[in-house]
mmCIF file of C-alpha atoms in Angstrom:
data_model
loop_
_atom_site.group_PDB
_atom_site.id
_atom_site.type_symbol
_atom_site.label_atom_id
_atom_site.label_comp_id
_atom_site.label_asym_id
_atom_site.label_seq_id
_atom_site.Cartn_x
_atom_site.Cartn_y
_atom_site.Cartn_z
ATOM 1 C CA MET I 968 30.727 -59.008 4.649
ATOM 2 C CA ASP I 969 31.608 -56.193 6.994
ATOM 3 C CA VAL I 970 30.966 -52.637 5.760
ATOM 4 C CA PRO I 971 34.088 -50.582 6.339
ATOM 5 C CA ALA I 972 33.657 -47.596 8.627
ATOM 6 C CA ARG I 973 33.626 -44.264 6.891
ATOM 7 C CA GLY I 974 36.702 -42.184 7.379
ATOM 8 C CA PRO I 975 36.804 -38.590 8.592
ATOM 9 C CA ARG I 976 35.916 -35.853 6.163
ATOM 10 C CA SER I 977 38.782 -33.852 4.741
ATOM 11 C CA LEU I 978 39.555 -30.597 6.536
ATOM 12 C CA ARG I 979 38.780 -28.588 3.381
ATOM 13 C CA ALA I 980 35.339 -30.181 2.987
ATOM 14 C CA LEU I 981 34.590 -29.561 6.652
ATOM 15 C CA VAL I 982 35.621 -25.905 6.450
ATOM 16 C CA VAL I 983 33.547 -25.331 3.308
ATOM 17 C CA MET I 984 30.507 -26.997 4.855
ATOM 18 C CA LEU I 985 30.770 -25.095 8.135
ATOM 19 C CA THR I 986 31.357 -21.786 6.356
ATOM 20 C CA ALA I 987 28.289 -22.276 4.169
ATOM 21 C CA CYS I 988 26.172 -23.166 7.209
ATOM 22 C CA ALA I 989 27.457 -20.169 9.163
ATOM 23 C CA VAL I 990 26.703 -17.783 6.305
ATOM 24 C CA ALA I 991 23.225 -19.254 5.892
ATOM 25 C CA CYS I 992 22.578 -19.026 9.634
ATOM 26 C CA VAL I 993 23.628 -15.365 9.764
ATOM 27 C CA GLY I 994 21.483 -14.644 6.728
ATOM 28 C CA PHE I 995 18.429 -16.315 8.260
ATOM 29 C CA VAL I 996 18.863 -14.366 11.507
ATOM 30 C CA ALA I 997 19.214 -11.108 9.561
ATOM 31 C CA LEU I 998 16.038 -11.834 7.593
ATOM 32 C CA GLY I 999 14.199 -12.676 10.814
ATOM 33 C CA ALA I 1000 15.353 -9.442 12.430
ATOM 34 C CA TRP I 1001 14.254 -7.514 9.333
ATOM 35 C CA GLN I 1002 10.794 -9.081 9.576
ATOM 36 C CA VAL I 1003 10.593 -8.082 13.245
ATOM 37 C CA GLU I 1004 11.401 -4.523 12.187
ATOM 38 C CA ARG I 1005 8.742 -4.712 9.478
ATOM 39 C CA LEU I 1006 6.281 -6.030 12.066
ATOM 40 C CA GLY I 1007 6.779 -2.934 14.198
ATOM 41 C CA TRP I 1008 6.345 -0.690 11.143
ATOM 42 C CA LYS I 1009 3.165 -2.498 10.028
ATOM 43 C CA GLU I 1010 1.606 -2.407 13.494
ATOM 44 C CA ALA I 1011 2.318 1.327 13.734
ATOM 45 C CA LEU I 1012 0.780 1.836 10.273
ATOM 46 C CA ILE I 1013 -2.376 -0.087 11.184
ATOM 47 C CA ALA I 1014 -2.765 1.829 14.442
ATOM 48 C CA ARG I 1015 -2.273 5.168 12.661
ATOM 49 C CA VAL I 1016 -4.757 4.349 9.905
ATOM 50 C CA GLU I 1017 -7.396 3.192 12.380
ATOM 51 C CA ARG I 1018 -6.884 6.299 14.511
ATOM 52 C CA ASN I 1019 -7.066 8.693 11.566
ATOM 53 C CA ALA I 1020 -9.928 6.998 9.701
ATOM 54 C CA ASN I 1021 -12.152 6.707 12.760
ATOM 55 C CA GLY I 1022 -11.509 10.148 14.188
ATOM 56 C CA ALA I 1023 -13.829 13.129 14.016
ATOM 57 C CA PRO I 1024 -13.605 14.919 10.635
ATOM 58 C CA VAL I 1025 -11.425 18.017 10.470
ATOM 59 C CA PRO I 1026 -11.305 20.665 7.727
ATOM 60 C CA ALA I 1027 -9.267 19.528 4.722
ATOM 61 C CA PRO I 1028 -5.834 21.209 4.781
ATOM 62 C CA GLY I 1029 -5.618 24.449 2.850
ATOM 63 C CA PRO I 1030 -2.652 25.848 0.879
ATOM 64 C CA ALA I 1031 -0.906 27.173 4.006
ATOM 65 C CA GLN I 1032 -0.747 23.613 5.392
ATOM 66 C CA TRP I 1033 0.228 21.664 2.297
ATOM 67 C CA ASP I 1034 3.976 21.847 2.890
ATOM 68 C CA LEU I 1035 3.477 20.580 6.448
ATOM 69 C CA LEU I 1036 1.679 17.377 5.474
ATOM 70 C CA THR I 1037 3.398 14.091 6.365
ATOM 71 C CA ARG I 1038 2.533 10.408 6.101
ATOM 72 C CA ASP I 1039 0.977 10.700 9.558
ATOM 73 C CA ASP I 1040 -1.807 12.758 7.944
ATOM 74 C CA GLU I 1041 -2.787 10.093 5.412
ATOM 75 C CA TYR I 1042 -6.202 8.476 5.955
ATOM 76 C CA ARG I 1043 -7.214 11.351 8.225
ATOM 77 C CA ARG I 1044 -10.968 11.978 8.081
ATOM 78 C CA VAL I 1045 -11.556 15.408 6.596
ATOM 79 C CA GLN I 1046 -14.369 17.565 5.268
ATOM 80 C CA VAL I 1047 -14.269 19.939 2.336
ATOM 81 C CA HIS I 1048 -17.023 22.134 0.943
ATOM 82 C CA GLY I 1049 -17.225 23.501 -2.553
ATOM 83 C CA ARG I 1050 -18.548 23.221 -6.076
ATOM 84 C CA LEU I 1051 -18.008 20.015 -8.041
ATOM 85 C CA ASP I 1052 -16.921 20.346 -11.673
ATOM 86 C CA TYR I 1053 -18.342 17.267 -13.397
ATOM 87 C CA GLU I 1054 -17.101 18.458 -16.789
ATOM 88 C CA ARG I 1055 -13.501 17.862 -15.670
ATOM 89 C CA GLU I 1056 -14.171 14.478 -14.110
ATOM 90 C CA VAL I 1057 -11.805 11.559 -14.861
ATOM 91 C CA LEU I 1058 -12.101 7.811 -14.414
ATOM 92 C CA VAL I 1059 -9.264 5.761 -12.943
ATOM 93 C CA ALA I 1060 -9.153 1.991 -13.463
ATOM 94 C CA ALA I 1061 -9.867 0.109 -10.254
ATOM 95 C CA THR I 1062 -10.499 -3.375 -8.910
ATOM 96 C CA THR I 1063 -12.577 -3.611 -5.741
ATOM 97 C CA GLY I 1064 -14.696 -6.127 -3.892
ATOM 98 C CA LEU I 1065 -17.474 -5.143 -6.299
ATOM 99 C CA GLY I 1066 -15.429 -6.172 -9.328
ATOM 100 C CA GLN I 1067 -13.548 -4.263 -12.011
ATOM 101 C CA GLY I 1068 -14.478 -0.727 -12.904
ATOM 102 C CA PHE I 1069 -13.347 2.818 -12.185
ATOM 103 C CA TRP I 1070 -12.806 5.346 -9.453
ATOM 104 C CA VAL I 1071 -14.625 8.586 -10.242
ATOM 105 C CA LEU I 1072 -12.384 11.577 -9.534
ATOM 106 C CA THR I 1073 -14.209 14.897 -9.645
ATOM 107 C CA PRO I 1074 -12.502 18.266 -9.089
ATOM 108 C CA LEU I 1075 -14.045 20.355 -6.331
ATOM 109 C CA GLN I 1076 -13.371 24.089 -6.118
ATOM 110 C CA THR I 1077 -13.475 25.296 -2.535
ATOM 111 C CA GLN I 1078 -14.846 28.616 -1.337
ATOM 112 C CA GLN I 1079 -11.227 29.743 -0.892
ATOM 113 C CA GLY I 1080 -10.583 29.171 -4.596
ATOM 114 C CA HIS I 1081 -8.232 26.196 -4.588
ATOM 115 C CA TRP I 1082 -9.105 22.778 -5.956
ATOM 116 C CA VAL I 1083 -9.334 19.365 -4.296
ATOM 117 C CA LEU I 1084 -9.801 16.141 -6.251
ATOM 118 C CA VAL I 1085 -12.618 14.088 -4.749
ATOM 119 C CA ASN I 1086 -12.859 10.347 -5.314
ATOM 120 C CA ARG I 1087 -16.653 10.068 -5.338
ATOM 121 C CA GLY I 1088 -16.429 6.289 -5.341
ATOM 122 C CA PHE I 1089 -16.497 3.262 -7.607
ATOM 123 C CA VAL I 1090 -18.589 2.550 -10.703
ATOM 124 C CA PRO I 1091 -18.675 -0.730 -12.668
ATOM 125 C CA SER I 1092 -17.402 -0.769 -16.219
ATOM 126 C CA ASP I 1093 -20.879 -0.599 -17.760
ATOM 127 C CA LEU I 1094 -21.417 2.846 -16.218
ATOM 128 C CA ARG I 1095 -18.256 4.317 -17.711
ATOM 129 C CA GLU I 1096 -20.132 6.368 -20.313
ATOM 130 C CA ARG I 1097 -22.937 7.535 -17.996
ATOM 131 C CA VAL I 1098 -21.563 8.148 -14.517
ATOM 132 C CA PRO I 1099 -24.331 9.553 -12.300
ATOM 133 C CA GLN I 1100 -23.830 13.091 -11.037
ATOM 134 C CA GLY I 1101 -24.837 14.608 -7.739
ATOM 135 C CA ALA I 1102 -25.411 18.108 -6.459
ATOM 136 C CA LEU I 1103 -23.222 20.888 -7.811
ATOM 137 C CA GLU I 1104 -22.381 22.226 -4.369
ATOM 138 C CA GLU I 1105 -21.623 19.749 -1.653
ATOM 139 C CA THR I 1106 -19.818 19.104 1.615
ATOM 140 C CA VAL I 1107 -17.693 15.997 1.172
ATOM 141 C CA THR I 1108 -16.532 13.855 4.073
ATOM 142 C CA GLY I 1109 -13.687 11.516 3.252
ATOM 143 C CA LEU I 1110 -10.183 10.259 3.907
ATOM 144 C CA LEU I 1111 -7.134 12.276 2.937
ATOM 145 C CA ARG I 1112 -5.011 10.303 0.490
ATOM 146 C CA PHE I 1113 -1.707 11.275 -1.120
ATOM 147 C CA SER I 1114 -1.173 11.390 -4.859
ATOM 148 C CA GLU I 1115 -0.245 8.199 -6.723
ATOM 149 C CA PRO I 1116 2.062 9.420 -9.500
ATOM 150 C CA GLY I 1117 2.916 7.514 -12.657
ATOM 151 C CA GLY I 1118 0.451 4.638 -12.742
ATOM 152 C CA ARG I 1119 0.694 0.976 -11.830
ATOM 153 C CA LEU I 1120 3.769 -1.229 -11.962
ATOM 154 C CA LEU I 1121 3.131 -2.447 -15.520
ATOM 155 C CA GLN I 1122 0.536 0.121 -16.617
ATOM 156 C CA LYS I 1123 1.553 3.741 -16.955
ATOM 157 C CA ASN I 1124 -0.932 6.574 -17.048
ATOM 158 C CA ASP I 1125 -1.610 7.871 -20.567
ATOM 159 C CA ALA I 1126 -3.045 11.345 -20.170
ATOM 160 C CA ALA I 1127 -3.277 11.940 -23.912
ATOM 161 C CA GLU I 1128 -5.506 8.896 -24.355
ATOM 162 C CA GLY I 1129 -7.394 9.462 -21.115
ATOM 163 C CA ARG I 1130 -6.246 6.180 -19.604
ATOM 164 C CA TRP I 1131 -5.567 6.452 -15.896
ATOM 165 C CA TYR I 1132 -4.344 3.609 -13.696
ATOM 166 C CA SER I 1133 -3.496 5.611 -10.583
ATOM 167 C CA ARG I 1134 -4.817 8.736 -8.922
ATOM 168 C CA ASP I 1135 -2.029 11.067 -9.987
ATOM 169 C CA VAL I 1136 -3.228 14.427 -8.689
ATOM 170 C CA ALA I 1137 -0.723 16.666 -10.466
ATOM 171 C CA ALA I 1138 -1.077 14.941 -13.840
ATOM 172 C CA ILE I 1139 -4.884 14.908 -13.675
ATOM 173 C CA ALA I 1140 -5.001 18.578 -12.666
ATOM 174 C CA GLN I 1141 -2.725 19.522 -15.566
ATOM 175 C CA THR I 1142 -4.607 17.423 -18.106
ATOM 176 C CA GLN I 1143 -7.991 18.779 -16.990
ATOM 177 C CA HIS I 1144 -6.654 22.368 -17.016
ATOM 178 C CA LEU I 1145 -7.666 23.203 -13.485
ATOM 179 C CA PRO I 1146 -6.950 26.915 -12.974
ATOM 180 C CA GLY I 1147 -5.181 28.073 -9.831
ATOM 181 C CA THR I 1148 -3.781 25.939 -7.063
ATOM 182 C CA VAL I 1149 -4.577 22.252 -6.557
ATOM 183 C CA ALA I 1150 -4.184 20.332 -3.291
ATOM 184 C CA PRO I 1151 -1.394 17.709 -3.407
ATOM 185 C CA TYR I 1152 -3.815 15.091 -2.114
ATOM 186 C CA PHE I 1153 -7.220 13.703 -3.007
ATOM 187 C CA VAL I 1154 -10.147 12.832 -0.761
ATOM 188 C CA ASP I 1155 -11.694 9.343 -0.758
ATOM 189 C CA GLU I 1156 -15.351 9.963 0.005
ATOM 190 C CA VAL I 1157 -16.706 7.762 2.804
ATOM 191 C CA ALA I 1158 -20.143 6.173 2.988
ATOM 192 C CA LEU I 1159 -22.239 8.100 5.486
ATOM 193 C CA PRO I 1160 -24.808 6.260 7.669
ATOM 194 C CA GLY I 1161 -28.215 6.175 6.056
ATOM 195 C CA ALA I 1162 -26.971 7.216 2.612
ATOM 196 C CA PRO I 1163 -28.486 5.263 -0.321
ATOM 197 C CA ALA I 1164 -26.289 2.663 -2.032
ATOM 198 C CA ASP I 1165 -26.075 4.575 -5.302
ATOM 199 C CA TRP I 1166 -23.334 4.851 -7.903
ATOM 200 C CA PRO I 1167 -20.627 5.979 -7.589
ATOM 201 C CA ARG I 1168 -20.237 3.790 -4.496
ATOM 202 C CA PRO I 1169 -18.084 5.485 -1.818
ATOM 203 C CA GLY I 1170 -16.530 3.903 1.243
ATOM 204 C CA LEU I 1171 -14.400 1.268 -0.512
ATOM 205 C CA THR I 1172 -11.024 2.522 0.679
ATOM 206 C CA VAL I 1173 -8.856 -0.420 1.718
ATOM 207 C CA LEU I 1174 -8.177 -0.001 5.435
ATOM 208 C CA GLN I 1175 -7.052 -3.543 6.254
ATOM 209 C CA PHE I 1176 -3.441 -4.415 5.589
ATOM 210 C CA PRO I 1177 -1.961 -7.948 5.625
ATOM 211 C CA ASN I 1178 0.335 -8.467 8.580
ATOM 212 C CA ASN I 1179 2.218 -11.769 8.278
ATOM 213 C CA HIS I 1180 5.586 -10.464 9.431
ATOM 214 C CA LEU I 1181 5.556 -12.392 12.719
ATOM 215 C CA VAL I 1182 5.032 -15.672 10.842
ATOM 216 C CA TYR I 1183 7.834 -14.773 8.435
ATOM 217 C CA ALA I 1184 10.157 -13.842 11.313
ATOM 218 C CA LEU I 1185 9.506 -17.121 13.139
ATOM 219 C CA THR I 1186 10.125 -19.031 9.911
ATOM 220 C CA TRP I 1187 13.510 -17.388 9.352
ATOM 221 C CA PHE I 1188 14.538 -17.883 12.990
ATOM 222 C CA ALA I 1189 13.486 -21.548 12.798
ATOM 223 C CA LEU I 1190 15.656 -22.013 9.705
ATOM 224 C CA ALA I 1191 18.546 -20.368 11.552
ATOM 225 C CA ALA I 1192 18.084 -22.768 14.472
ATOM 226 C CA MET I 1193 17.944 -25.765 12.127
ATOM 227 C CA THR I 1194 21.138 -24.612 10.403
ATOM 228 C CA ALA I 1195 22.881 -24.183 13.766
ATOM 229 C CA ALA I 1196 21.772 -27.694 14.746
ATOM 230 C CA ALA I 1197 23.185 -28.995 11.467
ATOM 231 C CA VAL I 1198 26.531 -27.366 12.288
ATOM 232 C CA GLY I 1199 26.542 -29.077 15.676
ATOM 233 C CA TYR I 1200 25.771 -32.429 14.072
ATOM 234 C CA VAL I 1201 28.565 -32.032 11.522
ATOM 235 C CA LEU I 1202 31.094 -31.201 14.252
ATOM 236 C CA LEU I 1203 30.025 -34.165 16.397
ATOM 237 C CA ASP I 1204 30.115 -36.482 13.401
ATOM 238 C CA HIS I 1205 33.580 -35.270 12.455
ATOM 239 C CA ARG I 1206 34.818 -35.839 15.986
ATOM 240 C CA ARG I 1207 33.332 -39.343 16.030
ATOM 241 C CA ARG I 1208 35.048 -40.264 12.774
ATOM 242 C CA ARG I 1209 38.491 -39.150 13.858
ATOM 243 C CA PRO I 1210 40.788 -42.131 14.485
ATOM 244 C CA THR I 1211 41.719 -42.630 18.096
ATOM 245 C CA ALA I 1212 45.393 -42.810 19.081
#
C-alpha cells in the first residue's frame, strides 16, 4: 500500500514556526553577545586583581583619600601601622579551603587617629572562644577590600546577637563603638614569606575567579546557528511540499 505524500504545511503554521525560530535565534545571539561582554569584563577584573595584589605595598589610604577610592583600588596591596584593639574584635562566619570557621576582624587605630578593620585571617570553629592574639602594635601588610554590607544572600548580619556573615565595616564599627573616623574598607592580611603557619591564618583571600564566559558565548552562538539551520530546513521542506503546476 502506497503511503500518501504529505501535503504542504498551512501558511499560519509556517509563519508561527518561523517566527518562533527567529525570536529564539535573536535571543541566542543576544545572550552570546552578552557573554562576550562579560568575558571582557572578567578578563579586565582578573588583570586588575593580579596587578594590584602583586604590586609593591603602598600606605593604606587615609581620610583625605577615602572619597576618591574606586573599584580599581580593590585588592591593592597596602600597609598600615597602628595599635590593635583585641577587645573590640569580631568574628565573621567563613568557609575556606581549610573548612568552616571565622574571619577574625580586629580594629586597628593608626598613628593618625582613624581606625582600619584588619582581617587577621581565618580560625576554625573550635578556636572561636580562644582566638590567639598577637602584638599590640603592628605593621600590617594586606589587600584593600571594600565593605560587604548586610550579610549573605540568605543570612543577614545580626549585630545584636553578634552573628556576622559578611564584613560590614560600618555596622561592625558602630556595634563595637569605635570612636572617631573609620576607613570605609578593611584590610585582608597577607601571609608574609617565612611567617609561621599560626592561627589566625592569613593569606586566604580568593584571588582566582571562574571565567567560563567564552564557553557560554560559544554555546549560545552554536544554538543560534542550529536554529538558523532549522529555519532553512523548514523553508526548503515547505518548498518541496508545494504542489507543482
